[in-house]
Coordinates of C-alpha atoms in Angstrom, one line a residue:
Chain A
M128 CA 0.0 0.0 0.0
G129 CA 1.2 3.4 -0.9
L130 CA 4.4 2.1 -2.6
E131 CA 2.8 1.2 -6.0
P132 CA 3.0 4.0 -8.5
Q133 CA -0.4 5.5 -9.2
F134 CA -1.4 5.4 -12.9
E135 CA -4.4 6.9 -14.4
T136 CA -6.0 5.0 -17.3
V137 CA -6.2 7.5 -20.2
Y138 CA -6.7 5.0 -23.0
K139 CA -8.3 1.6 -23.2
R140 CA -10.2 -0.7 -25.4
P141 CA -13.9 0.1 -25.0
D142 CA -15.9 -2.8 -23.4
T143 CA -18.3 -2.5 -26.3
F144 CA -15.5 -3.8 -28.6
T145 CA -14.9 -7.5 -28.8
P146 CA -11.3 -8.6 -28.2
T147 CA -10.6 -9.5 -31.9
T148 CA -8.5 -8.2 -34.7
T149 CA -10.5 -6.8 -37.6
H150 CA -10.3 -7.9 -41.2
Y151 CA -9.8 -4.3 -42.5
C152 CA -6.7 -3.5 -44.6
P153 CA -3.7 -1.6 -43.1
G154 CA -4.3 2.1 -43.2
C155 CA -8.1 1.9 -43.7
T156 CA -10.1 4.2 -41.4
H157 CA -13.0 1.8 -40.9
G158 CA -11.3 0.7 -37.7
I159 CA -11.4 4.3 -36.4
A160 CA -15.0 4.6 -37.3
H161 CA -15.7 1.4 -35.4
R162 CA -13.9 2.5 -32.4
L163 CA -15.7 5.8 -32.2
V164 CA -19.1 4.1 -32.4
A165 CA -17.9 1.6 -29.7
E166 CA -16.7 4.5 -27.4
V167 CA -20.0 6.3 -27.8
L168 CA -22.1 3.2 -27.0
E169 CA -19.9 2.7 -23.9
E170 CA -20.0 6.3 -22.8
M171 CA -23.8 6.5 -23.2
D172 CA -24.2 3.1 -21.5
L173 CA -26.1 1.7 -24.4
Q174 CA -24.4 -1.7 -24.8
E175 CA -27.3 -3.7 -23.3
K176 CA -30.0 -2.0 -25.3
T177 CA -28.4 -1.7 -28.7
I178 CA -29.0 -3.8 -31.8
G179 CA -26.6 -3.2 -34.7
V180 CA -27.4 -3.8 -38.3
A181 CA -24.4 -4.8 -40.4
S182 CA -24.5 -4.2 -44.2
V183 CA -22.9 -5.7 -47.2
G184 CA -19.5 -4.5 -48.3
C185 CA -16.3 -4.0 -46.3
S186 CA -18.3 -3.7 -43.1
V187 CA -20.1 -7.0 -43.7
F188 CA -18.3 -8.4 -40.6
A189 CA -19.1 -5.4 -38.3
Y190 CA -21.1 -7.8 -36.2
K191 CA -17.9 -9.5 -35.1
Y192 CA -16.4 -6.4 -33.6
F193 CA -19.2 -4.7 -31.6
D194 CA -20.0 -6.5 -28.3
C195 CA -23.8 -6.1 -28.6
D196 CA -26.7 -7.8 -30.3
F197 CA -26.3 -7.7 -34.1
V198 CA -28.0 -8.7 -37.3
E199 CA -26.7 -8.9 -40.8
A200 CA -28.8 -7.3 -43.6
A201 CA -28.9 -7.9 -47.3
H202 CA -27.1 -5.4 -49.5
G203 CA -28.6 -1.9 -49.1
R204 CA -31.5 -3.1 -46.9
A205 CA -30.0 -2.3 -43.5
P206 CA -32.3 0.7 -42.9
A207 CA -35.4 -1.4 -43.7
M208 CA -34.2 -4.1 -41.4
A209 CA -33.4 -1.5 -38.7
T210 CA -36.9 -0.1 -39.2
G211 CA -38.5 -3.5 -38.6
I212 CA -36.5 -3.9 -35.4
K213 CA -37.1 -0.4 -34.1
R214 CA -40.8 -0.5 -34.7
V215 CA -41.2 -3.7 -32.7
L216 CA -38.7 -2.6 -30.0
P217 CA -39.0 1.2 -29.9
D218 CA -37.1 1.6 -26.6
R219 CA -33.9 -0.1 -28.0
I220 CA -31.1 1.7 -29.8
V221 CA -30.8 0.6 -33.4
F222 CA -28.0 1.6 -35.7
T223 CA -26.9 0.6 -39.2
Y224 CA -23.3 0.7 -40.3
Q225 CA -23.1 1.1 -44.1
G226 CA -20.7 1.9 -46.9
D227 CA -21.3 4.1 -49.9
G228 CA -22.2 1.3 -52.3
D229 CA -24.6 -0.1 -49.8
L230 CA -26.3 3.1 -48.6
A231 CA -26.0 5.5 -51.6
S232 CA -26.4 3.0 -54.5
I233 CA -28.3 -0.2 -54.0
G234 CA -29.9 1.0 -50.8
M235 CA -30.8 4.5 -51.7
A236 CA -34.5 4.0 -51.6
E237 CA -34.3 2.5 -48.1
I238 CA -32.2 5.2 -46.6
V239 CA -34.3 8.0 -48.2
H240 CA -37.5 6.6 -47.0
S241 CA -36.2 5.8 -43.5
T242 CA -35.1 9.5 -43.3
A243 CA -38.5 10.7 -44.7
R244 CA -40.3 8.7 -42.1
G245 CA -38.2 10.2 -39.4
E246 CA -37.3 6.6 -38.5
N247 CA -35.7 6.8 -35.1
I248 CA -32.5 5.0 -36.0
T249 CA -28.9 6.0 -36.6
A250 CA -26.9 5.4 -39.7
I251 CA -23.1 5.4 -39.7
F252 CA -22.3 6.0 -43.3
V253 CA -18.7 5.3 -44.4
N254 CA -17.9 7.1 -47.7
N255 CA -14.6 6.0 -49.2
A256 CA -15.5 6.8 -52.8
N257 CA -15.4 3.2 -54.1
Y258 CA -16.7 -0.3 -53.7
G259 CA -14.0 -1.6 -51.3
M260 CA -15.0 -5.2 -50.7
T261 CA -15.4 -6.2 -54.4
G262 CA -12.0 -4.7 -55.2
G263 CA -12.4 -1.0 -55.9
Q264 CA -15.1 -0.4 -58.5
M265 CA -16.8 2.9 -59.2
A266 CA -19.4 4.0 -56.5
P267 CA -22.0 6.7 -56.6
T268 CA -19.5 8.7 -54.5
T269 CA -16.5 8.2 -56.9
L270 CA -15.1 11.6 -57.8
P271 CA -15.0 12.9 -61.3
G272 CA -11.8 11.6 -63.0
Q273 CA -11.1 9.1 -60.2
K274 CA -9.7 5.8 -61.5
T275 CA -11.4 2.6 -60.3
T276 CA -11.4 -0.9 -61.6
S277 CA -14.7 -0.2 -63.4
S278 CA -13.7 3.3 -64.5
P279 CA -10.1 2.5 -65.5
A280 CA -9.7 5.8 -67.5
G281 CA -11.1 7.8 -64.6
R282 CA -14.8 8.5 -63.9
D283 CA -16.2 10.2 -67.0
I284 CA -19.1 12.4 -65.8
E285 CA -20.4 12.7 -69.4
D286 CA -21.0 9.0 -69.3
T287 CA -21.6 8.1 -65.6
G288 CA -22.9 11.3 -64.2
Y289 CA -21.9 13.0 -60.9
P290 CA -21.1 11.8 -57.4
I291 CA -24.0 12.0 -55.0
R292 CA -23.8 14.2 -51.9
T293 CA -26.0 11.9 -49.8
A294 CA -25.9 13.9 -46.6
E295 CA -27.0 17.1 -48.3
M296 CA -29.8 15.3 -50.1
L297 CA -31.2 13.5 -47.0
A298 CA -31.0 16.7 -45.0
T299 CA -33.8 18.2 -47.3
L300 CA -36.2 15.7 -45.8
D301 CA -38.3 16.8 -42.9
G302 CA -37.9 13.5 -41.0
A303 CA -34.1 14.1 -40.6
G304 CA -33.1 14.9 -37.0
Y305 CA -29.4 15.1 -37.4
I306 CA -27.4 14.8 -40.6
V307 CA -23.7 15.8 -40.8
R308 CA -20.5 14.9 -42.6
R309 CA -17.2 14.4 -40.9
S310 CA -13.8 13.0 -41.9
L311 CA -11.4 10.6 -40.4
H312 CA -8.2 11.9 -41.9
D313 CA -6.6 13.6 -38.9
P314 CA -6.9 13.6 -35.0
K315 CA -8.8 16.9 -35.0
N316 CA -11.4 15.6 -37.4
I317 CA -11.6 12.3 -35.7
R318 CA -12.5 14.1 -32.4
K319 CA -15.2 16.0 -34.4
A320 CA -16.4 12.8 -35.9
K321 CA -16.8 11.2 -32.4
K322 CA -18.8 14.2 -31.2
A323 CA -21.1 13.9 -34.2
I324 CA -21.6 10.2 -33.6
R325 CA -22.4 11.0 -30.0
L326 CA -25.0 13.5 -31.1
A327 CA -26.5 11.1 -33.6
F328 CA -27.1 8.6 -30.8
E329 CA -28.4 11.4 -28.6
T330 CA -30.8 12.2 -31.4
Q331 CA -32.1 8.7 -31.3
E332 CA -32.3 8.5 -27.5
R333 CA -34.4 11.7 -27.5
G334 CA -36.7 10.4 -30.3
L335 CA -35.8 13.4 -32.6
G336 CA -35.9 11.5 -35.8
F337 CA -33.5 9.9 -38.2
S338 CA -29.8 10.6 -37.6
M339 CA -26.8 9.9 -39.9
V340 CA -23.1 10.7 -39.7
E341 CA -21.3 10.5 -43.1
L342 CA -17.7 9.7 -42.5
L343 CA -15.1 10.3 -45.2
S344 CA -12.8 7.3 -45.0
T345 CA -9.6 6.0 -46.6
C346 CA -9.2 3.0 -48.9
P347 CA -5.5 2.8 -49.4
T348 CA -5.6 -0.7 -51.0
N349 CA -8.1 0.2 -53.7
W350 CA -6.9 3.8 -54.2
G351 CA -3.4 2.4 -54.8
M352 CA -1.9 4.7 -52.2
N353 CA 0.0 4.3 -49.0
P354 CA -1.9 5.3 -45.8
V355 CA -0.4 8.7 -45.5
Q356 CA -1.2 9.6 -49.1
S357 CA -4.7 8.3 -48.6
L358 CA -5.2 10.7 -45.7
Q359 CA -3.9 13.6 -47.8
W360 CA -6.2 12.5 -50.7
I361 CA -9.2 12.9 -48.4
E362 CA -8.2 16.4 -47.5
E363 CA -7.2 17.5 -50.9
R364 CA -9.7 15.7 -53.1
M365 CA -12.7 14.5 -51.2
I366 CA -13.4 17.4 -48.8
P367 CA -13.7 20.0 -51.6
Y368 CA -16.4 17.8 -53.1
F369 CA -17.9 16.5 -49.9
P370 CA -17.8 19.5 -47.4
L371 CA -17.6 18.8 -43.7
E372 CA -20.8 20.5 -42.5
D373 CA -23.9 20.2 -40.3
F374 CA -26.7 19.8 -42.8
K375 CA -29.5 19.3 -40.4
V376 CA -29.4 19.6 -36.6
S377 CA -32.7 19.3 -34.7
P378 CA -33.1 22.5 -32.6
N379 CA -33.8 20.2 -29.7
L380 CA -30.2 19.1 -29.7
S381 CA -29.0 22.5 -28.8
Q382 CA -29.3 21.7 -25.0
V383 CA -27.2 18.6 -25.4
R384 CA -23.7 19.1 -24.2
V385 CA -21.2 16.4 -25.2
Chain B
M1473 CA -68.3 -17.4 -33.1
A1474 CA -71.0 -17.0 -35.7
K1475 CA -70.4 -17.1 -39.4
E1476 CA -70.0 -13.7 -41.2
L1477 CA -69.9 -12.7 -44.8
L1478 CA -66.2 -12.1 -45.3
K1479 CA -63.9 -11.1 -48.1
G1480 CA -60.9 -13.4 -48.5
N1481 CA -58.1 -10.8 -48.2
E1482 CA -59.8 -9.2 -45.1
A1483 CA -60.5 -12.6 -43.6
I1484 CA -56.8 -13.5 -43.8
A1485 CA -55.9 -10.2 -42.3
E1486 CA -58.3 -10.5 -39.4
A1487 CA -57.3 -14.2 -38.9
A1488 CA -53.7 -13.0 -38.6
V1489 CA -54.7 -10.3 -36.1
R1490 CA -56.5 -12.9 -34.0
S1491 CA -53.5 -15.2 -34.2
G1492 CA -51.5 -12.7 -32.3
L1493 CA -49.8 -10.9 -35.2
E1494 CA -47.5 -8.3 -33.7
A1495 CA -46.2 -6.5 -36.8
Y1496 CA -47.1 -6.2 -40.4
F1497 CA -45.2 -4.5 -43.2
G1498 CA -46.5 -4.4 -46.7
Y1499 CA -47.0 -2.5 -50.0
P1500 CA -50.2 -2.0 -52.0
I1501 CA -50.7 -4.3 -55.0
T1502 CA -53.9 -5.6 -56.6
P1503 CA -55.5 -8.1 -55.9
Q1504 CA -54.0 -8.1 -52.4
T1505 CA -54.5 -4.6 -51.2
E1506 CA -57.5 -5.1 -48.9
L1507 CA -55.3 -7.2 -46.7
L1508 CA -53.0 -4.2 -46.1
E1509 CA -55.9 -1.8 -45.8
W1510 CA -57.6 -3.9 -43.1
L1511 CA -54.4 -4.1 -41.1
S1512 CA -53.8 -0.4 -41.4
V1513 CA -56.9 0.0 -39.2
R1514 CA -56.7 -3.0 -36.9
M1515 CA -53.1 -3.1 -36.0
P1516 CA -52.8 0.5 -34.7
E1517 CA -56.1 0.3 -32.8
L1518 CA -54.7 -2.8 -31.0
G1519 CA -51.4 -1.1 -30.3
R1520 CA -49.5 -3.3 -32.7
T1521 CA -47.2 -2.4 -35.6
F1522 CA -48.4 -1.6 -39.1
M1523 CA -46.3 -0.1 -41.7
Q1524 CA -46.7 0.6 -45.4
A1525 CA -43.2 0.3 -46.8
E1526 CA -41.7 2.1 -49.8
S1527 CA -41.5 -1.1 -51.8
E1528 CA -41.9 -4.8 -51.5
L1529 CA -38.1 -5.0 -51.2
A1530 CA -38.3 -2.8 -48.1
A1531 CA -41.4 -4.5 -46.7
I1532 CA -39.8 -8.0 -46.7
N1533 CA -36.6 -6.6 -45.1
M1534 CA -38.6 -4.8 -42.4
V1535 CA -40.2 -8.2 -41.8
Y1536 CA -36.7 -9.7 -41.7
G1537 CA -35.7 -7.2 -39.0
A1538 CA -38.9 -7.6 -36.9
A1539 CA -38.6 -11.4 -37.2
C1540 CA -35.1 -11.1 -35.7
T1541 CA -36.7 -9.8 -32.5
G1542 CA -38.8 -12.9 -32.2
A1543 CA -42.0 -11.0 -33.0
R1544 CA -44.9 -12.7 -34.8
V1545 CA -44.7 -11.0 -38.2
M1546 CA -46.3 -11.2 -41.6
T1547 CA -46.3 -9.5 -45.0
S1548 CA -48.5 -10.0 -48.1
S1549 CA -48.3 -9.2 -51.8
S1550 CA -49.2 -10.4 -55.2
S1551 CA -47.0 -12.1 -57.9
P1552 CA -44.9 -9.1 -59.2
G1553 CA -44.4 -8.0 -55.6
I1554 CA -43.5 -11.5 -54.5
S1555 CA -40.8 -11.5 -57.2
L1556 CA -39.3 -8.4 -55.5
M1557 CA -39.4 -10.1 -52.1
M1558 CA -37.4 -13.2 -53.3
E1559 CA -34.1 -11.9 -52.0
G1560 CA -35.5 -11.2 -48.5
I1561 CA -37.2 -14.6 -48.4
S1562 CA -33.9 -16.3 -49.0
Y1563 CA -32.2 -14.3 -46.3
I1564 CA -35.0 -15.1 -43.8
A1565 CA -34.7 -18.8 -44.7
G1566 CA -30.9 -18.6 -44.3
T1567 CA -31.3 -16.9 -40.9
E1568 CA -33.9 -19.5 -39.9
L1569 CA -36.6 -17.1 -38.8
P1570 CA -40.4 -17.7 -38.5
V1571 CA -42.3 -15.5 -41.0
V1572 CA -45.7 -15.8 -42.7
L1573 CA -46.1 -14.5 -46.3
V1574 CA -49.4 -14.3 -48.2
D1575 CA -49.2 -14.5 -52.0
V1576 CA -52.4 -13.5 -53.7
M1577 CA -51.5 -14.6 -57.2
R1578 CA -52.3 -12.8 -60.4
A1579 CA -51.6 -13.5 -64.0
G1580 CA -48.2 -13.0 -65.6
P1581 CA -45.4 -13.0 -66.6
G1582 CA -44.4 -9.4 -66.2
L1583 CA -47.1 -6.9 -65.3
G1584 CA -49.6 -9.4 -66.7
N1585 CA -53.0 -8.5 -65.3
I1586 CA -54.8 -8.5 -62.0
A1587 CA -57.0 -11.5 -62.7
P1588 CA -56.6 -14.7 -60.7
A1589 CA -53.9 -17.2 -61.7
Q1590 CA -51.6 -19.9 -60.3
G1591 CA -48.4 -19.1 -62.2
D1592 CA -46.4 -18.5 -59.1
Y1593 CA -46.4 -22.2 -58.1
N1594 CA -42.8 -22.8 -59.4
Q1595 CA -41.6 -19.5 -58.0
I1596 CA -42.8 -20.3 -54.5
V1597 CA -42.9 -24.1 -54.2
H1598 CA -39.7 -24.8 -56.1
G1599 CA -38.1 -21.4 -55.4
G1600 CA -38.5 -18.8 -52.8
G1601 CA -35.2 -17.1 -53.7
H1602 CA -31.6 -18.1 -54.2
G1603 CA -29.8 -20.9 -52.4
D1604 CA -30.8 -24.2 -51.1
F1605 CA -34.0 -24.3 -49.0
R1606 CA -37.7 -25.1 -49.3
P1607 CA -40.5 -23.0 -47.9
I1608 CA -43.7 -24.5 -46.4
V1609 CA -46.6 -23.5 -48.8
L1610 CA -50.3 -23.9 -47.9
A1611 CA -52.9 -23.5 -50.6
P1612 CA -56.5 -22.9 -49.3
A1613 CA -59.5 -23.1 -51.6
S1614 CA -62.1 -21.0 -49.7
V1615 CA -62.3 -18.1 -47.4
Q1616 CA -62.8 -20.4 -44.4
E1617 CA -59.8 -22.5 -45.3
S1618 CA -57.8 -19.3 -45.8
I1619 CA -58.7 -18.3 -42.2
D1620 CA -57.8 -21.7 -40.8
L1621 CA -54.6 -22.0 -42.6
T1622 CA -53.4 -18.5 -41.7
G1623 CA -53.6 -19.5 -38.1
E1624 CA -51.9 -22.8 -38.9
A1625 CA -49.2 -20.9 -40.9
F1626 CA -48.0 -19.0 -37.8
K1627 CA -47.8 -22.2 -35.7
L1628 CA -45.8 -24.0 -38.4
A1629 CA -43.5 -20.9 -38.8
D1630 CA -42.7 -21.0 -35.1
K1631 CA -42.4 -24.7 -34.9
Y1632 CA -39.9 -25.0 -37.7
R1633 CA -38.4 -21.5 -37.6
A1634 CA -39.3 -21.3 -41.3
I1635 CA -41.1 -19.3 -43.9
V1636 CA -44.7 -20.3 -44.4
V1637 CA -46.5 -19.1 -47.5
V1638 CA -50.2 -18.9 -47.7
L1639 CA -50.7 -19.2 -51.5
I1640 CA -54.1 -18.1 -52.9
D1641 CA -55.1 -16.5 -56.2
G1642 CA -57.0 -13.3 -56.7
S1643 CA -60.4 -14.9 -56.8
I1644 CA -60.0 -16.3 -53.2
G1645 CA -58.6 -12.9 -52.1
Q1646 CA -61.6 -11.1 -53.6
M1647 CA -64.5 -13.4 -53.1
M1648 CA -67.0 -13.1 -50.2
E1649 CA -68.2 -16.2 -48.4
P1650 CA -69.7 -17.0 -45.0
A1651 CA -66.9 -17.9 -42.7
E1652 CA -66.1 -18.1 -39.0
L1653 CA -63.1 -16.3 -37.5
P1654 CA -61.1 -17.7 -34.6
P1655 CA -61.2 -16.1 -31.1
M1656 CA -58.8 -13.3 -30.4
Q1657 CA -55.4 -14.2 -29.3
Q1658 CA -53.2 -11.6 -27.6
V1659 CA -49.7 -10.8 -28.8
D1660 CA -47.2 -13.0 -27.1
R1661 CA -44.4 -10.6 -26.2
Q1662 CA -42.2 -13.2 -24.7
R1663 CA -39.1 -13.5 -26.8
P1664 CA -37.6 -16.8 -27.9
N1665 CA -34.0 -17.7 -26.7
W1666 CA -32.5 -16.8 -30.1
A1667 CA -34.0 -13.4 -30.6
V1668 CA -32.0 -10.1 -30.7
T1669 CA -33.5 -7.8 -28.1
G1670 CA -30.4 -6.1 -26.7
A1671 CA -27.8 -8.1 -24.7
K1672 CA -29.1 -7.4 -21.2
D1673 CA -28.1 -10.0 -18.6
R1674 CA -27.0 -12.5 -21.3
D1675 CA -24.4 -13.0 -24.0
R1676 CA -24.8 -11.1 -27.2
R1677 CA -26.6 -12.7 -30.1
I1678 CA -26.0 -12.5 -33.8
L1679 CA -28.6 -13.3 -36.4
S1680 CA -27.3 -13.7 -39.9
S1681 CA -27.4 -15.8 -43.0
I1682 CA -23.7 -15.5 -43.6
Y1683 CA -21.5 -18.6 -43.3
I1684 CA -18.3 -17.5 -44.9
D1685 CA -16.6 -20.9 -44.4
P1686 CA -18.1 -23.4 -46.9
E1687 CA -18.0 -26.2 -44.4
N1688 CA -20.3 -24.2 -42.1
E1689 CA -22.6 -23.2 -44.9
E1690 CA -22.9 -26.9 -45.8
Q1691 CA -23.7 -27.8 -42.2
T1692 CA -26.4 -25.1 -42.3
N1693 CA -27.7 -26.6 -45.6
F1694 CA -27.9 -30.0 -43.9
R1695 CA -29.6 -28.5 -40.8
L1696 CA -32.3 -26.9 -43.1
L1697 CA -32.6 -30.2 -44.9
E1698 CA -33.0 -32.2 -41.7
R1699 CA -35.7 -29.8 -40.6
W1700 CA -37.3 -30.2 -44.0
N1701 CA -37.4 -34.0 -43.6
Q1702 CA -39.3 -33.5 -40.4
I1703 CA -41.7 -31.2 -42.2
E1704 CA -42.2 -33.8 -44.9
A1705 CA -42.8 -36.4 -42.3
N1706 CA -45.3 -34.4 -40.3
E1707 CA -46.9 -31.6 -42.2
I1708 CA -48.4 -33.0 -45.4
R1709 CA -52.0 -31.9 -45.8
Y1710 CA -54.6 -32.7 -48.5
K1711 CA -58.3 -33.2 -48.9
E1712 CA -59.9 -36.1 -50.6
Y1713 CA -63.2 -36.3 -52.4
Y1714 CA -64.8 -39.5 -53.8
L1715 CA -61.5 -41.3 -53.9
D1716 CA -62.5 -44.6 -52.4
D1717 CA -63.5 -46.3 -55.6
A1718 CA -62.1 -43.7 -58.0
E1719 CA -60.5 -45.0 -61.3
I1720 CA -59.8 -41.5 -62.4
V1721 CA -58.1 -39.1 -60.0
V1722 CA -58.3 -35.3 -60.6
V1723 CA -55.6 -33.3 -58.9
G1724 CA -55.9 -29.5 -58.4
F1725 CA -55.0 -27.0 -55.7
G1726 CA -56.7 -23.8 -54.6
T1727 CA -59.3 -22.4 -56.9
S1728 CA -58.6 -25.0 -59.7
G1729 CA -59.1 -27.7 -57.1
R1730 CA -62.4 -26.1 -56.1
V1731 CA -63.7 -25.8 -59.7
A1732 CA -62.5 -29.4 -60.3
L1733 CA -64.7 -30.5 -57.4
S1734 CA -67.8 -29.2 -59.2
A1735 CA -66.7 -31.1 -62.3
V1736 CA -66.0 -34.3 -60.3
R1737 CA -69.5 -34.1 -58.7
A1738 CA -71.1 -33.7 -62.2
A1739 CA -69.1 -36.6 -63.5
R1740 CA -70.2 -38.8 -60.6
A1741 CA -73.8 -37.9 -61.4
E1742 CA -73.1 -39.3 -64.8
G1743 CA -71.7 -42.5 -63.2
I1744 CA -68.0 -41.9 -63.9
P1745 CA -65.9 -43.3 -61.1
V1746 CA -63.8 -40.2 -60.5
G1747 CA -62.4 -38.5 -57.4
L1748 CA -60.4 -35.5 -56.4
L1749 CA -57.2 -35.0 -54.5
R1750 CA -56.7 -31.4 -53.5
P1751 CA -53.2 -30.8 -52.1
I1752 CA -53.4 -28.2 -49.2
S1753 CA -49.7 -28.3 -48.5
V1754 CA -48.3 -28.0 -52.0
S1755 CA -44.9 -27.9 -50.2
P1756 CA -44.4 -30.4 -48.7
F1757 CA -46.2 -32.1 -51.6
P1758 CA -48.3 -35.3 -51.0
Y1759 CA -46.1 -37.5 -53.2
A1760 CA -46.8 -40.7 -51.2
R1761 CA -50.6 -40.4 -51.3
L1762 CA -50.5 -39.8 -55.1
K1763 CA -48.2 -42.8 -55.6
Q1764 CA -50.8 -44.9 -53.7
L1765 CA -53.6 -43.5 -55.8
S1766 CA -51.6 -44.3 -59.0
E1767 CA -51.8 -48.0 -58.0
Q1768 CA -55.6 -47.8 -57.7
A1769 CA -56.5 -45.5 -60.6
C1770 CA -56.1 -45.9 -64.3
G1771 CA -55.5 -42.2 -65.1
M1772 CA -55.0 -38.8 -63.5
L1773 CA -56.0 -35.3 -64.6
V1774 CA -54.1 -32.4 -63.3
V1775 CA -56.0 -29.1 -63.4
E1776 CA -54.2 -25.8 -62.8
M1777 CA -54.5 -22.1 -63.7
N1778 CA -51.1 -22.1 -65.3
S1779 CA -49.3 -24.1 -68.0
G1780 CA -48.7 -27.2 -65.9
Q1781 CA -46.4 -26.4 -63.0
M1782 CA -47.7 -28.8 -60.3
L1783 CA -48.1 -31.3 -63.1
H1784 CA -44.4 -32.2 -62.8
D1785 CA -44.8 -33.0 -59.1
V1786 CA -47.7 -35.2 -59.9
Q1787 CA -45.7 -36.9 -62.6
T1788 CA -42.9 -37.5 -60.2
A1789 CA -45.3 -39.1 -57.7
V1790 CA -46.9 -41.3 -60.4
G1791 CA -43.6 -42.3 -62.0
G1792 CA -45.1 -43.1 -65.4
K1793 CA -47.2 -46.0 -64.1
I1794 CA -50.5 -44.5 -65.4
P1795 CA -51.3 -41.7 -67.9
V1796 CA -51.3 -38.2 -66.4
E1797 CA -53.3 -35.7 -68.4
F1798 CA -53.3 -31.9 -68.0
Y1799 CA -55.9 -29.2 -68.3
G1800 CA -55.0 -25.6 -67.6
R1801 CA -56.2 -22.1 -68.3
M1802 CA -53.8 -19.2 -68.1
G1803 CA -53.6 -15.4 -68.3
G1804 CA -56.3 -14.8 -65.6
V1805 CA -58.9 -17.1 -67.1
I1806 CA -60.6 -19.4 -64.6
P1807 CA -61.5 -22.9 -66.0
L1808 CA -65.2 -23.7 -65.9
P1809 CA -66.6 -26.9 -64.4
D1810 CA -67.9 -28.0 -67.8
E1811 CA -64.4 -27.7 -69.4
I1812 CA -63.0 -30.0 -66.7
L1813 CA -66.0 -32.3 -67.0
E1814 CA -65.2 -32.7 -70.7
Q1815 CA -61.6 -33.7 -69.8
I1816 CA -62.8 -36.2 -67.2
S1817 CA -65.2 -37.8 -69.8
R1818 CA -62.5 -37.9 -72.4
L1819 CA -60.1 -39.6 -70.0
C1820 CA -62.9 -42.1 -69.1
Y1821 CA -63.8 -43.0 -72.7
E1822 CA -60.6 -42.4 -74.7
P1823 CA -57.7 -44.2 -73.1
V1824 CA -54.3 -42.4 -73.2
A1825 CA -50.9 -43.9 -73.4
P1826 CA -48.8 -43.3 -70.3
S1827 CA -46.0 -42.0 -72.5
A1828 CA -48.0 -39.2 -74.1
N1829 CA -46.8 -35.7 -73.3
P1830 CA -49.6 -34.1 -71.3
R1831 CA -48.7 -30.5 -72.0
E1832 CA -48.4 -31.1 -75.8
S1833 CA -51.7 -32.9 -76.0
W1834 CA -53.4 -30.2 -73.9
M1835 CA -52.1 -27.6 -76.3
D1836 CA -53.4 -29.6 -79.3
R1837 CA -56.8 -29.9 -77.7
M1838 CA -56.9 -26.1 -76.9
D1839 CA -56.1 -25.5 -80.6
L1840 CA -58.9 -27.8 -81.6
A1841 CA -61.3 -26.0 -79.3
K1842 CA -60.4 -22.7 -80.8
N1843 CA -61.0 -23.9 -84.4

């Protein structure tokens, strides 16, 4: 007693995380997004009342990493599945974790209508400007000129149209309670992203409607870059097209301090 | 409870309510829509969940989510909408969840029309989406039977953690008949020990149809198959009419079975020894009973409102031992009893070789009838 050095824990693995390694590629920021969600679930003491909905894409195995009840949706259908769960168990916390191919392409109808209904669920939307799991094809978020395995000469907007700014679009719907875009490319932005994720879950807890945090995320493997170049690419290329803003914040959230 | 004059779609909806339906998700499509409309009133007034989804795709996935919580759930649609639900049906089967689905069939392919047909037999009985599984499919032929089998469908879904389809056509959905509803059953909000409800005071649960390791997927395929073997052993249902001394056996499900019964009665009045087997569970199919009948009868006639889909299941059961003939109407046309009676008479007085192709000879006869 008294002789042991006193250490304060300043950093630990959240209890809401399972003790496993993830399947994500080195340098991918999915791991950061996962950790931020896990930290928020822990801080808000939501572990025992949360049901996650994994999607199809790189985050298909998300159910392995969060230590809470989880289901696995079909490609694009996570918001519909989350709706089914939430309508039957309205006092639980239900969130989807979806990529850009899943949410903004094949699942666009489901996310739009979940937002329009003011469905009291939270979507964590990881935008890395390509289809990661299938090896880097063009996504609805792929930037003009960006090379992918299905736009090898660079995305030609004359032929394939323009990237979709999903957060801006969903924010036009009255059912939206909290819609913002954040980025995971540096510590400052990661802290902002965490605060946004917290507010998204606070939105759901308070029954203020649909909440979504769009997270700009790296994909070094499919972008053909090293992790540092990928972080720079977010800053230099993605953020100018996908601005980091609050697109819809329910006035009722103004009293929430996080 | 006394008999009331009830419309098929509404009777199924109310039977589901009285079976303790906790949540319904659907999308409007003729000739099924009254089912959705009925529940849009009844479910909220009972404090239960009703939702009109943005598409059949969303509806079946909402059902998927709600089923994961262990709630008693249902959706309904008609042929084109059922096509859109196929993906979700497969996921539900792969996740081993109890769900009831009502298919009020209309004519096709494509947009087709809204008249009654039975062209979804293959899609549902031999299909139900990608991968390796079999749904339970019940085919009522009246409003009363639709009510009774809706209640039965929920029990079977729970018993086998499986999809159960109530397969009717638009005429049963739209017709009004006197029928008796079951007593009200409250929603059972106790959750089974596999449901996701939030991991409070227990280990977390994961519900998924993903088995990334092929060995595990194969084990799952075997588990589903073992369960199917139990279903085949225990859940075959059919109705027999005048079969004791029948030398000709007519086989028809749902509306075509019902019309065929009128023809069989008329043929009996003429002294023709004919009977009817009406499969109620078209999946599992009553192969064994049909095989038995093929040892007693000298010919069979399959009647359907399609181009001969159940026909192949009857042929499989009979194994070429006796001639199997076919008569069908398509495109939303309902066969009349007289048309079927004519076929029964022909089978009685003009013997057919077992090797004849029933579909080809049916098409030839339809051509003759036109000329």
